[in-house]
């Protein structure tokens, strides 16, 4: 076996070790240690009957009606990346992010970010607060 | 030295890189250069490797290298170089969107599998390289088995971890309470974009059905490693996992297509191909036999 072949198999072993170490650390400490060695904890917390608080973004049409903004309106972003990103931003950055969303959707005259409170299960809206708005 | 069979790995290479070509090769990664930096939040591995906010020009170059490498890997031309380049460029491009806003775990396992394949000798069979007629290489006796075994083990670890996390965080409450019903209702109505939101909302309205689905999910995820050691489990569990991932897409939203594609590593391709060709031969031979006719009264 040539040296290059041995190096290749060594690289495989190192890749396995690195993955096992990061993944094992995540599993042992109950912390998702990082992509791509994720421990896949999504949805594991489940849900209780507590109300759900979530950011949601709406586009405002020229007739002033609000429409939910879907992933197809956000390419290359998607709904989760937008909303998760917005929850971690300062108000100033939220406005810049919403300006980007508005630039992707010429049919809207404005974009609004709300923090909404829903009954557990998402059947009934309990309240909403306007966090930011960007208009043309 | 005993001649080793590289055909299973060769077929897996064609399918894996063919899928990657259709799924990732058709995506335009240069768009990420136009997303405002306010979304830029590098993941740990990007920070470790000092990955910078990308430029459109650099993404365009990497993207075309990735596409060309995927095509060459799929057909098996200059395979060893092509799969290596596809692995490295693919890992970068597939990781990139996770630096914007939210980390998606949809393709995490696929990237690790891609890196395993990048270091494999998967071009020794079912490839143009092999057809061009080089001598069969002398290789280590597990050379064609380790990539398949590692990718199967990776899948076992991933699914087990997902089931373990549910039991660790909520215990049997994840199954016995209406936790999944509430989650499904919120995901289908408000947060995600399932294929059939009405179906998601309908299932969410039936708490007993949700409990059954939750129990099946956890059982399937926790027992997935059994597929590594039991032939019977191997016939049921990967197919069950595909059905579960399709249900998630239909009712809840996230599309785990790359994770579904990796289930192809469980199929015994040489056996399946031999079976299909033998069936075809039997049918073809039956048709090519001269027809005999009987004349009444003779």
GROMACS .gro file of C-alpha atoms in nm:
model
  434
    1UNK     CA    1   0.000   0.000   0.000
    2UNK     CA    2   0.146   0.337  -0.102
    3UNK     CA    3   0.201   0.626   0.138
    4UNK     CA    4  -0.083   0.820  -0.028
    5UNK     CA    5  -0.320   0.531   0.030
    6UNK     CA    6  -0.216   0.512   0.394
    7UNK     CA    7  -0.267   0.887   0.431
    8UNK     CA    8  -0.615   0.853   0.280
    9UNK     CA    9  -0.716   0.587   0.530
   10UNK     CA   10  -0.563   0.795   0.809
   11UNK     CA   11  -0.780   1.087   0.696
   12UNK     CA   12  -1.086   0.860   0.717
   13UNK     CA   13  -0.990   0.758   1.071
   14UNK     CA   14  -0.935   1.121   1.175
   15UNK     CA   15  -1.269   1.224   1.026
   16UNK     CA   16  -1.443   0.946   1.222
   17UNK     CA   17  -1.263   1.045   1.541
   18UNK     CA   18  -1.347   1.414   1.499
   19UNK     CA   19  -1.713   1.335   1.434
   20UNK     CA   20  -1.732   1.091   1.725
   21UNK     CA   21  -1.565   1.342   1.960
   22UNK     CA   22  -1.793   1.635   1.871
   23UNK     CA   23  -2.105   1.420   1.856
   24UNK     CA   24  -2.016   1.237   2.180
   25UNK     CA   25  -1.954   1.568   2.355
   26UNK     CA   26  -2.294   1.694   2.238
   27UNK     CA   27  -2.466   1.377   2.354
   28UNK     CA   28  -2.291   1.368   2.692
   29UNK     CA   29  -2.350   1.735   2.773
   30UNK     CA   30  -2.697   1.759   2.612
   31UNK     CA   31  -2.577   2.050   2.399
   32UNK     CA   32  -2.596   2.042   2.022
   33UNK     CA   33  -2.221   2.073   1.969
   34UNK     CA   34  -2.244   2.196   1.615
   35UNK     CA   35  -2.318   2.134   1.253
   36UNK     CA   36  -2.254   1.884   1.094
   37UNK     CA   37  -2.211   1.668   1.407
   38UNK     CA   38  -2.556   1.762   1.530
   39UNK     CA   39  -2.732   1.554   1.792
   40UNK     CA   40  -3.068   1.632   1.629
   41UNK     CA   41  -3.255   1.771   1.929
   42UNK     CA   42  -3.520   1.952   1.723
   43UNK     CA   43  -3.877   1.910   1.843
   44UNK     CA   44  -3.749   1.707   2.142
   45UNK     CA   45  -3.880   1.962   2.394
   46UNK     CA   46  -4.229   1.904   2.259
   47UNK     CA   47  -4.493   2.158   2.358
   48UNK     CA   48  -4.711   2.226   2.657
   49UNK     CA   49  -5.038   2.420   2.686
   50UNK     CA   50  -4.849   2.747   2.745
   51UNK     CA   51  -4.927   3.010   2.481
   52UNK     CA   52  -4.685   3.028   2.190
   53UNK     CA   53  -4.492   3.352   2.136
   54UNK     CA   54  -4.337   3.386   1.794
   55UNK     CA   55  -4.214   3.647   1.548
   56UNK     CA   56  -4.401   3.655   1.218
   57UNK     CA   57  -4.348   3.872   0.913
   58UNK     CA   58  -4.622   4.005   0.687
   59UNK     CA   59  -4.620   4.197   0.362
   60UNK     CA   60  -4.861   4.487   0.322
   61UNK     CA   61  -5.027   4.512  -0.017
   62UNK     CA   62  -5.131   4.839  -0.179
   63UNK     CA   63  -5.482   4.779  -0.048
   64UNK     CA   64  -5.336   4.775   0.304
   65UNK     CA   65  -5.418   4.408   0.360
   66UNK     CA   66  -5.153   4.192   0.526
   67UNK     CA   67  -5.027   3.870   0.368
   68UNK     CA   68  -4.805   3.612   0.529
   69UNK     CA   69  -4.459   3.600   0.371
   70UNK     CA   70  -4.359   3.249   0.267
   71UNK     CA   71  -4.023   3.090   0.188
   72UNK     CA   72  -4.084   3.134  -0.186
   73UNK     CA   73  -4.082   3.512  -0.125
   74UNK     CA   74  -3.751   3.501   0.062
   75UNK     CA   75  -3.508   3.310  -0.159
   76UNK     CA   76  -3.236   3.218  -0.081
   77UNK     CA   77  -3.349   3.259   0.282
   78UNK     CA   78  -3.643   3.068   0.421
   79UNK     CA   79  -3.903   3.138   0.686
   80UNK     CA   80  -3.707   2.979   0.970
   81UNK     CA   81  -3.380   3.152   0.885
   82UNK     CA   82  -3.558   3.487   0.861
   83UNK     CA   83  -3.751   3.455   1.187
   84UNK     CA   84  -3.469   3.297   1.386
   85UNK     CA   85  -3.233   3.564   1.256
   86UNK     CA   86  -3.476   3.844   1.347
   87UNK     CA   87  -3.514   3.721   1.706
   88UNK     CA   88  -3.139   3.765   1.759
   89UNK     CA   89  -3.105   4.110   1.601
   90UNK     CA   90  -3.108   4.460   1.743
   91UNK     CA   91  -3.397   4.681   1.630
   92UNK     CA   92  -3.164   4.861   1.388
   93UNK     CA   93  -3.061   4.532   1.225
   94UNK     CA   94  -3.422   4.413   1.216
   95UNK     CA   95  -3.509   4.717   1.007
   96UNK     CA   96  -3.223   4.642   0.767
   97UNK     CA   97  -3.333   4.279   0.743
   98UNK     CA   98  -3.693   4.382   0.670
   99UNK     CA   99  -3.570   4.625   0.403
  100UNK     CA  100  -3.406   4.326   0.233
  101UNK     CA  101  -3.732   4.131   0.250
  102UNK     CA  102  -3.917   4.429   0.101
  103UNK     CA  103  -3.663   4.453  -0.182
  104UNK     CA  104  -3.736   4.089  -0.270
  105UNK     CA  105  -4.111   4.154  -0.291
  106UNK     CA  106  -4.201   4.447  -0.516
  107UNK     CA  107  -4.572   4.371  -0.484
  108UNK     CA  108  -4.570   4.486  -0.121
  109UNK     CA  109  -4.567   4.850  -0.017
  110UNK     CA  110  -4.445   4.765   0.333
  111UNK     CA  111  -4.325   4.477   0.548
  112UNK     CA  112  -4.418   4.438   0.915
  113UNK     CA  113  -4.265   4.230   1.190
  114UNK     CA  114  -4.496   4.127   1.472
  115UNK     CA  115  -4.449   3.936   1.791
  116UNK     CA  116  -4.763   3.728   1.811
  117UNK     CA  117  -4.907   3.527   2.097
  118UNK     CA  118  -5.112   3.224   2.004
  119UNK     CA  119  -5.313   2.975   2.200
  120UNK     CA  120  -5.121   2.646   2.222
  121UNK     CA  121  -5.181   2.457   1.899
  122UNK     CA  122  -5.200   2.774   1.691
  123UNK     CA  123  -5.578   2.789   1.650
  124UNK     CA  124  -5.645   3.127   1.811
  125UNK     CA  125  -5.448   3.452   1.806
  126UNK     CA  126  -5.434   3.599   2.158
  127UNK     CA  127  -5.241   3.916   2.083
  128UNK     CA  128  -4.982   4.082   1.863
  129UNK     CA  129  -4.731   4.360   1.899
  130UNK     CA  130  -4.575   4.549   1.611
  131UNK     CA  131  -4.197   4.527   1.647
  132UNK     CA  132  -4.083   4.697   1.327
  133UNK     CA  133  -4.216   4.822   0.995
  134UNK     CA  134  -4.040   4.917   0.675
  135UNK     CA  135  -4.220   5.085   0.386
  136UNK     CA  136  -4.122   5.216   0.044
  137UNK     CA  137  -0.543  -1.200  -0.346
  138UNK     CA  138  -0.917  -1.253  -0.347
  139UNK     CA  139  -1.093  -1.019  -0.586
  140UNK     CA  140  -1.319  -0.785  -0.394
  141UNK     CA  141  -1.658  -0.673  -0.518
  142UNK     CA  142  -1.671  -0.298  -0.568
  143UNK     CA  143  -2.009  -0.295  -0.739
  144UNK     CA  144  -2.226  -0.208  -0.436
  145UNK     CA  145  -2.012   0.096  -0.358
  146UNK     CA  146  -2.002   0.188  -0.727
  147UNK     CA  147  -2.382   0.192  -0.757
  148UNK     CA  148  -2.410   0.388  -0.430
  149UNK     CA  149  -2.166   0.644  -0.576
  150UNK     CA  150  -2.377   0.690  -0.888
  151UNK     CA  151  -2.696   0.733  -0.684
  152UNK     CA  152  -2.548   0.960  -0.419
  153UNK     CA  153  -2.369   1.194  -0.659
  154UNK     CA  154  -2.660   1.178  -0.902
  155UNK     CA  155  -2.891   1.292  -0.624
  156UNK     CA  156  -2.646   1.565  -0.521
  157UNK     CA  157  -2.624   1.684  -0.882
  158UNK     CA  158  -3.002   1.715  -0.907
  159UNK     CA  159  -3.061   1.856  -0.560
  160UNK     CA  160  -2.758   2.076  -0.486
  161UNK     CA  161  -2.623   2.119  -0.838
  162UNK     CA  162  -2.939   2.300  -0.945
  163UNK     CA  163  -2.928   2.547  -0.654
  164UNK     CA  164  -2.782   2.893  -0.706
  165UNK     CA  165  -2.551   2.946  -0.410
  166UNK     CA  166  -2.434   3.287  -0.540
  167UNK     CA  167  -2.759   3.434  -0.404
  168UNK     CA  168  -2.615   3.403  -0.053
  169UNK     CA  169  -2.368   3.678  -0.134
  170UNK     CA  170  -2.661   3.920  -0.168
  171UNK     CA  171  -2.817   3.845   0.171
  172UNK     CA  172  -2.737   4.137   0.406
  173UNK     CA  173  -2.458   4.074   0.659
  174UNK     CA  174  -2.708   4.134   0.945
  175UNK     CA  175  -2.804   3.768   0.897
  176UNK     CA  176  -2.442   3.646   0.907
  177UNK     CA  177  -2.389   3.436   1.217
  178UNK     CA  178  -2.106   3.189   1.152
  179UNK     CA  179  -2.143   2.837   1.290
  180UNK     CA  180  -1.863   2.689   1.502
  181UNK     CA  181  -1.685   2.511   1.218
  182UNK     CA  182  -1.694   2.826   1.002
  183UNK     CA  183  -1.542   3.026   1.288
  184UNK     CA  184  -1.280   2.757   1.338
  185UNK     CA  185  -1.185   2.762   0.970
  186UNK     CA  186  -1.210   3.146   0.949
  187UNK     CA  187  -1.472   3.131   0.675
  188UNK     CA  188  -1.547   3.485   0.562
  189UNK     CA  189  -1.866   3.639   0.429
  190UNK     CA  190  -1.863   3.518   0.068
  191UNK     CA  191  -1.843   3.721  -0.250
  192UNK     CA  192  -2.063   3.646  -0.548
  193UNK     CA  193  -1.764   3.584  -0.778
  194UNK     CA  194  -1.599   3.333  -0.545
  195UNK     CA  195  -1.928   3.148  -0.494
  196UNK     CA  196  -1.981   3.132  -0.869
  197UNK     CA  197  -1.641   2.967  -0.918
  198UNK     CA  198  -1.687   2.717  -0.633
  199UNK     CA  199  -2.038   2.639  -0.754
  200UNK     CA  200  -1.923   2.549  -1.106
  201UNK     CA  201  -1.632   2.343  -0.971
  202UNK     CA  202  -1.883   2.161  -0.749
  203UNK     CA  203  -2.122   2.094  -1.037
  204UNK     CA  204  -1.846   1.965  -1.266
  205UNK     CA  205  -1.704   1.745  -0.989
  206UNK     CA  206  -2.050   1.604  -0.915
  207UNK     CA  207  -2.105   1.516  -1.279
  208UNK     CA  208  -1.762   1.349  -1.312
  209UNK     CA  209  -1.817   1.165  -0.982
  210UNK     CA  210  -2.153   1.040  -1.098
  211UNK     CA  211  -2.031   0.901  -1.431
  212UNK     CA  212  -1.702   0.790  -1.277
  213UNK     CA  213  -1.449   0.980  -1.484
  214UNK     CA  214  -1.128   1.082  -1.303
  215UNK     CA  215  -1.335   0.958  -1.012
  216UNK     CA  216  -1.084   0.974  -0.730
  217UNK     CA  217  -1.002   1.340  -0.793
  218UNK     CA  218  -1.363   1.429  -0.875
  219UNK     CA  219  -1.518   1.284  -0.559
  220UNK     CA  220  -1.253   1.453  -0.346
  221UNK     CA  221  -1.318   1.792  -0.507
  222UNK     CA  222  -1.696   1.735  -0.484
  223UNK     CA  223  -1.661   1.648  -0.114
  224UNK     CA  224  -1.462   1.959  -0.024
  225UNK     CA  225  -1.650   2.210  -0.239
  226UNK     CA  226  -1.983   2.050  -0.144
  227UNK     CA  227  -1.908   2.067   0.227
  228UNK     CA  228  -1.837   2.440   0.191
  229UNK     CA  229  -2.143   2.521  -0.019
  230UNK     CA  230  -2.387   2.307   0.180
  231UNK     CA  231  -2.257   2.449   0.509
  232UNK     CA  232  -2.281   2.808   0.387
  233UNK     CA  233  -2.658   2.870   0.433
  234UNK     CA  234  -2.629   2.756   0.796
  235UNK     CA  235  -2.433   3.073   0.868
  236UNK     CA  236  -2.743   3.282   0.800
  237UNK     CA  237  -2.994   3.308   1.082
  238UNK     CA  238  -3.064   2.946   1.161
  239UNK     CA  239  -2.885   2.611   1.146
  240UNK     CA  240  -3.077   2.350   0.946
  241UNK     CA  241  -2.989   1.991   1.026
  242UNK     CA  242  -3.149   1.863   0.705
  243UNK     CA  243  -2.820   1.803   0.526
  244UNK     CA  244  -2.571   1.765   0.813
  245UNK     CA  245  -2.545   1.386   0.777
  246UNK     CA  246  -2.527   1.414   0.399
  247UNK     CA  247  -2.217   1.633   0.422
  248UNK     CA  248  -2.042   1.384   0.651
  249UNK     CA  249  -2.136   1.102   0.411
  250UNK     CA  250  -2.007   1.311   0.120
  251UNK     CA  251  -1.671   1.347   0.298
  252UNK     CA  252  -1.655   0.970   0.360
  253UNK     CA  253  -1.726   0.906  -0.008
  254UNK     CA  254  -1.465   1.167  -0.103
  255UNK     CA  255  -1.203   0.946   0.063
  256UNK     CA  256  -1.331   0.619  -0.083
  257UNK     CA  257  -1.237   0.415  -0.390
  258UNK     CA  258  -1.592   0.420  -0.516
  259UNK     CA  259  -1.485   0.458  -0.879
  260UNK     CA  260  -1.336   0.108  -0.908
  261UNK     CA  261  -1.664  -0.029  -1.045
  262UNK     CA  262  -1.965   0.110  -1.235
  263UNK     CA  263  -1.752   0.394  -1.370
  264UNK     CA  264  -1.603   0.512  -1.697
  265UNK     CA  265  -1.263   0.477  -1.533
  266UNK     CA  266  -1.325   0.104  -1.481
  267UNK     CA  267  -1.461   0.067  -1.835
  268UNK     CA  268  -1.159   0.237  -1.989
  269UNK     CA  269  -0.987  -0.076  -1.871
  270UNK     CA  270  -0.739  -0.036  -1.596
  271UNK     CA  271  -0.632  -0.346  -1.408
  272UNK     CA  272  -0.826  -0.422  -1.091
  273UNK     CA  273  -0.633  -0.249  -0.814
  274UNK     CA  274  -0.485  -0.434  -0.520
  275UNK     CA  275  -0.664  -0.298  -0.218
  276UNK     CA  276  -0.721  -0.350   0.150
  277UNK     CA  277  -0.983  -0.621   0.211
  278UNK     CA  278  -1.240  -0.382   0.362
  279UNK     CA  279  -1.179  -0.112   0.102
  280UNK     CA  280  -1.520  -0.136  -0.065
  281UNK     CA  281  -1.709  -0.214   0.253
  282UNK     CA  282  -1.602   0.063   0.492
  283UNK     CA  283  -1.776   0.359   0.318
  284UNK     CA  284  -2.109   0.174   0.314
  285UNK     CA  285  -2.067   0.059   0.675
  286UNK     CA  286  -1.967   0.405   0.795
  287UNK     CA  287  -2.260   0.575   0.624
  288UNK     CA  288  -2.502   0.317   0.764
  289UNK     CA  289  -2.350   0.371   1.110
  290UNK     CA  290  -2.382   0.746   1.065
  291UNK     CA  291  -2.753   0.708   0.990
  292UNK     CA  292  -2.796   0.484   1.294
  293UNK     CA  293  -2.627   0.741   1.516
  294UNK     CA  294  -2.831   1.030   1.376
  295UNK     CA  295  -3.170   0.863   1.418
  296UNK     CA  296  -3.084   0.720   1.758
  297UNK     CA  297  -2.974   1.065   1.879
  298UNK     CA  298  -3.303   1.219   1.763
  299UNK     CA  299  -3.507   0.958   1.953
  300UNK     CA  300  -3.281   0.977   2.257
  301UNK     CA  301  -3.318   1.358   2.273
  302UNK     CA  302  -3.697   1.325   2.286
  303UNK     CA  303  -3.688   1.074   2.571
  304UNK     CA  304  -3.422   1.269   2.754
  305UNK     CA  305  -3.608   1.601   2.742
  306UNK     CA  306  -3.968   1.492   2.785
  307UNK     CA  307  -3.955   1.121   2.867
  308UNK     CA  308  -4.270   0.928   2.786
  309UNK     CA  309  -4.466   1.257   2.805
  310UNK     CA  310  -4.350   1.315   2.447
  311UNK     CA  311  -4.570   1.019   2.352
  312UNK     CA  312  -4.847   1.004   2.611
  313UNK     CA  313  -4.948   1.371   2.629
  314UNK     CA  314  -5.083   1.592   2.349
  315UNK     CA  315  -4.737   1.744   2.305
  316UNK     CA  316  -4.705   1.633   1.942
  317UNK     CA  317  -5.060   1.743   1.862
  318UNK     CA  318  -4.985   2.097   1.987
  319UNK     CA  319  -4.650   2.104   1.808
  320UNK     CA  320  -4.799   1.979   1.482
  321UNK     CA  321  -5.082   2.233   1.499
  322UNK     CA  322  -4.840   2.522   1.548
  323UNK     CA  323  -4.597   2.398   1.285
  324UNK     CA  324  -4.863   2.343   1.020
  325UNK     CA  325  -5.064   2.659   1.090
  326UNK     CA  326  -4.803   2.917   1.183
  327UNK     CA  327  -4.437   2.833   1.166
  328UNK     CA  328  -4.353   2.594   0.884
  329UNK     CA  329  -4.479   2.528   0.535
  330UNK     CA  330  -4.590   2.165   0.503
  331UNK     CA  331  -4.698   2.021   0.168
  332UNK     CA  332  -5.053   1.975   0.299
  333UNK     CA  333  -5.116   2.219   0.586
  334UNK     CA  334  -5.480   2.111   0.609
  335UNK     CA  335  -5.371   1.750   0.664
  336UNK     CA  336  -5.128   1.864   0.936
  337UNK     CA  337  -5.402   2.063   1.109
  338UNK     CA  338  -5.642   1.766   1.079
  339UNK     CA  339  -5.393   1.523   1.236
  340UNK     CA  340  -5.318   1.780   1.508
  341UNK     CA  341  -5.688   1.775   1.595
  342UNK     CA  342  -5.673   1.404   1.683
  343UNK     CA  343  -5.465   1.373   2.000
  344UNK     CA  344  -5.483   0.991   2.012
  345UNK     CA  345  -5.355   0.960   1.656
  346UNK     CA  346  -5.073   1.203   1.738
  347UNK     CA  347  -4.976   0.990   2.039
  348UNK     CA  348  -4.960   0.681   1.818
  349UNK     CA  349  -4.746   0.868   1.565
  350UNK     CA  350  -4.521   0.998   1.844
  351UNK     CA  351  -4.476   0.646   1.981
  352UNK     CA  352  -4.393   0.507   1.637
  353UNK     CA  353  -4.146   0.790   1.576
  354UNK     CA  354  -3.954   0.738   1.899
  355UNK     CA  355  -3.957   0.358   1.859
  356UNK     CA  356  -3.828   0.383   1.504
  357UNK     CA  357  -3.556   0.633   1.594
  358UNK     CA  358  -3.433   0.450   1.903
  359UNK     CA  359  -3.433   0.110   1.730
  360UNK     CA  360  -3.264   0.232   1.410
  361UNK     CA  361  -2.919   0.093   1.513
  362UNK     CA  362  -3.073  -0.257   1.507
  363UNK     CA  363  -3.058  -0.233   1.127
  364UNK     CA  364  -2.680  -0.259   1.157
  365UNK     CA  365  -2.697  -0.607   1.308
  366UNK     CA  366  -3.029  -0.761   1.207
  367UNK     CA  367  -3.125  -0.850   0.850
  368UNK     CA  368  -3.493  -0.842   0.942
  369UNK     CA  369  -3.461  -0.495   1.095
  370UNK     CA  370  -3.273  -0.384   0.784
  371UNK     CA  371  -3.579  -0.465   0.573
  372UNK     CA  372  -3.814  -0.260   0.792
  373UNK     CA  373  -3.635   0.027   0.965
  374UNK     CA  374  -3.479   0.225   0.675
  375UNK     CA  375  -3.807   0.201   0.481
  376UNK     CA  376  -3.991   0.313   0.796
  377UNK     CA  377  -3.750   0.606   0.830
  378UNK     CA  378  -3.825   0.716   0.473
  379UNK     CA  379  -4.200   0.695   0.542
  380UNK     CA  380  -4.150   0.902   0.859
  381UNK     CA  381  -3.948   1.169   0.675
  382UNK     CA  382  -4.214   1.190   0.403
  383UNK     CA  383  -4.482   1.231   0.673
  384UNK     CA  384  -4.281   1.512   0.832
  385UNK     CA  385  -4.266   1.691   0.496
  386UNK     CA  386  -4.636   1.643   0.430
  387UNK     CA  387  -4.771   1.729   0.775
  388UNK     CA  388  -4.509   1.943   0.941
  389UNK     CA  389  -4.284   2.110   0.684
  390UNK     CA  390  -3.911   2.031   0.691
  391UNK     CA  391  -3.789   1.841   0.383
  392UNK     CA  392  -3.525   1.588   0.483
  393UNK     CA  393  -3.451   1.483   0.124
  394UNK     CA  394  -3.073   1.435   0.170
  395UNK     CA  395  -3.136   1.214   0.474
  396UNK     CA  396  -3.386   1.016   0.267
  397UNK     CA  397  -3.134   0.977  -0.015
  398UNK     CA  398  -2.879   0.826   0.224
  399UNK     CA  399  -3.119   0.540   0.300
  400UNK     CA  400  -3.020   0.408  -0.045
  401UNK     CA  401  -2.703   0.279   0.122
  402UNK     CA  402  -2.913   0.004   0.281
  403UNK     CA  403  -3.013  -0.148  -0.050
  404UNK     CA  404  -2.821  -0.451  -0.176
  405UNK     CA  405  -2.777  -0.309  -0.525
  406UNK     CA  406  -2.580  -0.596  -0.689
  407UNK     CA  407  -2.848  -0.842  -0.577
  408UNK     CA  408  -3.130  -0.611  -0.691
  409UNK     CA  409  -2.970  -0.544  -1.028
  410UNK     CA  410  -2.907  -0.916  -1.081
  411UNK     CA  411  -3.267  -0.993  -0.986
  412UNK     CA  412  -3.408  -0.729  -1.223
  413UNK     CA  413  -3.186  -0.845  -1.511
  414UNK     CA  414  -3.277  -1.211  -1.452
  415UNK     CA  415  -3.647  -1.119  -1.456
  416UNK     CA  416  -3.591  -0.924  -1.775
  417UNK     CA  417  -3.404  -1.218  -1.932
  418UNK     CA  418  -3.682  -1.459  -1.840
  419UNK     CA  419  -3.947  -1.230  -1.985
  420UNK     CA  420  -3.741  -1.154  -2.294
  421UNK     CA  421  -3.664  -1.525  -2.352
  422UNK     CA  422  -4.036  -1.603  -2.320
  423UNK     CA  423  -4.121  -1.347  -2.586
  424UNK     CA  424  -3.853  -1.459  -2.830
  425UNK     CA  425  -3.962  -1.826  -2.826
  426UNK     CA  426  -4.145  -1.925  -3.146
  427UNK     CA  427  -4.518  -1.932  -3.096
  428UNK     CA  428  -4.680  -2.274  -3.136
  429UNK     CA  429  -5.035  -2.304  -3.246
  430UNK     CA  430  -5.266  -2.598  -3.241
  431UNK     CA  431  -5.508  -2.655  -3.519
  432UNK     CA  432  -5.838  -2.804  -3.407
  433UNK     CA  433  -5.902  -3.146  -3.545
  434UNK     CA  434  -5.541  -3.230  -3.620
   0.00000   0.00000   0.00000
